[in-house]
XYZ file of C-alpha atoms in Angstrom:
179
model
C 1.230 54.021 -21.590
C -0.952 56.647 -23.044
C -1.164 60.408 -23.016
C -3.061 63.085 -24.916
C -1.352 64.867 -27.830
C -1.429 68.414 -28.834
C -4.761 67.827 -30.758
C -6.157 65.711 -27.467
C -5.935 62.628 -29.448
C -5.040 59.328 -27.488
C -1.380 58.718 -28.371
C 0.692 55.540 -27.421
C 3.943 56.955 -25.216
C 5.609 53.557 -24.886
C 3.940 50.238 -25.390
C 5.159 48.403 -22.120
C 7.441 45.259 -22.655
C 6.109 41.979 -22.853
C 2.325 43.146 -23.132
C -0.174 41.925 -25.813
C 0.166 45.587 -27.376
C 4.082 45.231 -27.701
C 3.954 41.758 -29.078
C 0.935 42.665 -31.378
C 3.435 45.389 -32.990
C 1.897 48.554 -31.628
C 4.382 51.434 -31.658
C 5.218 54.538 -29.599
C 3.513 57.756 -31.195
C 0.498 55.164 -32.763
C -2.750 56.981 -32.330
C -5.628 55.271 -31.002
C -8.563 56.236 -32.935
C -10.935 53.602 -32.300
C -11.594 50.884 -29.444
C -13.785 47.843 -30.639
C -15.127 50.186 -33.314
C -15.716 53.078 -31.187
C -14.112 56.446 -31.742
C -11.920 57.570 -29.133
C -12.503 61.416 -30.209
C -13.182 63.375 -27.051
C -12.082 60.516 -24.830
C -10.388 61.457 -21.238
C -7.273 59.208 -20.810
C -9.356 57.447 -17.730
C -12.188 56.729 -20.542
C -9.605 55.166 -23.041
C -7.908 52.922 -20.062
C -11.637 51.901 -18.902
C -12.669 50.744 -22.616
C -9.284 49.314 -23.449
C -8.686 47.354 -20.261
C -11.230 44.741 -19.243
C -11.739 40.877 -18.043
C -8.484 38.631 -18.472
C -8.642 36.617 -21.857
C -11.181 38.753 -23.448
C -10.368 40.438 -26.725
C -10.256 44.151 -27.867
C -9.648 45.725 -31.107
C -7.540 48.991 -31.180
C -7.795 50.826 -34.176
C -4.366 52.751 -34.868
C -3.379 55.600 -37.039
C 0.362 55.574 -37.703
C 2.710 57.789 -39.981
C 4.509 55.576 -42.774
C 6.451 56.683 -45.320
C 4.679 60.277 -45.699
C 1.162 58.920 -45.529
C -1.166 57.866 -42.618
C -1.903 54.139 -42.230
C -4.925 53.039 -40.283
C -4.379 49.159 -38.659
C -6.393 47.104 -36.626
C -4.830 45.223 -33.736
C -7.092 42.562 -31.928
C -5.517 42.002 -28.564
C -6.070 39.518 -26.026
C -6.482 41.245 -22.595
C -4.269 39.566 -20.144
C -2.998 40.972 -16.311
C 0.249 42.670 -16.499
C 2.753 42.617 -13.938
C 4.735 45.458 -14.413
C 8.362 44.385 -14.128
C 10.646 47.774 -14.297
C 14.171 46.172 -13.485
C 15.977 44.696 -16.418
C 19.468 43.278 -16.775
C 21.870 43.198 -19.420
C 20.452 40.456 -21.357
C 18.112 37.455 -20.836
C 19.676 34.370 -19.439
C 16.266 32.416 -19.287
C 12.734 32.533 -20.266
C 11.256 34.121 -17.113
C 10.870 37.780 -16.943
C 13.401 37.399 -13.642
C 16.174 35.479 -15.311
C 18.599 38.205 -16.480
C 22.468 38.170 -16.796
C 23.291 41.525 -14.978
C 26.992 41.840 -16.242
C 27.803 43.856 -18.987
C 31.584 42.821 -18.373
C 31.299 39.849 -15.961
C 35.531 39.712 -15.659
C 35.578 43.541 -14.535
C 32.642 42.962 -12.375
C 30.653 45.678 -14.201
C 26.913 45.142 -13.633
C 24.112 46.804 -15.816
C 20.523 47.468 -14.803
C 17.976 49.106 -17.007
C 14.965 50.838 -15.420
C 11.991 50.788 -17.600
C 9.705 52.867 -15.182
C 9.113 53.556 -11.570
C 6.226 50.908 -10.335
C 5.457 49.839 -6.820
C 8.480 47.306 -6.570
C 11.071 48.794 -8.446
C 12.979 49.719 -5.553
C 12.853 46.207 -4.091
C 13.570 44.804 -7.335
C 16.432 46.904 -7.623
C 17.848 46.050 -4.462
C 17.399 42.336 -5.261
C 19.490 42.621 -8.511
C 22.283 44.549 -6.771
C 22.357 41.942 -4.072
C 22.493 39.296 -6.559
C 25.516 41.005 -8.544
C 27.307 41.770 -5.331
C 27.203 38.297 -4.617
C 28.734 37.546 -8.119
C 31.688 40.447 -7.442
C 30.037 43.522 -8.504
C 32.535 46.429 -8.809
C 30.565 49.013 -10.923
C 27.226 49.516 -11.893
C 25.813 51.260 -15.249
C 22.082 52.603 -14.541
C 20.273 52.772 -17.946
C 17.168 55.216 -17.286
C 16.795 55.883 -21.086
C 13.140 55.828 -22.259
C 12.164 55.590 -18.616
C 8.947 57.798 -19.009
C 8.498 58.000 -14.884
C 6.166 56.634 -12.622
C 5.604 56.614 -8.762
C 7.358 59.373 -7.059
C 8.274 57.539 -3.903
C 9.793 54.719 -5.847
C 12.033 57.062 -7.725
C 13.269 58.944 -4.417
C 14.060 55.223 -3.067
C 16.003 54.599 -6.045
C 17.968 57.790 -5.630
C 18.696 56.895 -2.123
C 20.324 53.768 -3.168
C 23.019 55.932 -4.746
C 23.165 59.497 -2.834
C 23.568 59.430 0.650
C 23.081 63.055 1.256
C 21.241 65.979 0.002
C 17.973 66.790 -1.104
C 16.265 64.531 -3.392
C 12.809 65.774 -4.128
C 10.804 68.993 -2.891
C 7.748 70.583 -3.398
C 6.884 74.157 -3.659
C 3.407 76.052 -3.836
C 2.906 79.123 -6.102
C 3.493 81.247 -3.232
C 7.059 79.979 -2.742
């Protein structure tokens, strides 16, 4: 996930878990100064996404600028592009190698489940329902819902998630400039 910083430079907000960038060591707050040697100065976010993404199994080199010990460091990261399925529902700890293999309980004896929502993607509400169903089958009595470091995402999915826990009241509303 990227955004513009206050000087309109391309900044990494959060390297998504399990992606080539995260595995290569890209950090939050890194600045993308070049893509394949081409400066990103003046790029819109859409332009940056267009040059960073590409066909699966092709390479892209990102030149990053990072603050380290009071000085700016520039480093190249060569990544192999891949199709990324964004899994936004995570458990307490891994129970296997697959992205779907989670131990959902922080305290199994007391039936305390744990779910971390890393962002709101098109399947978040459905995946959360499946996780809760699995925990309920194993004796769920309470749930920790961890939204730390969640940068947001699709509003409809956030509303559906809130609907799982809030049974009444307004979840979201919009208002124009005239009220």
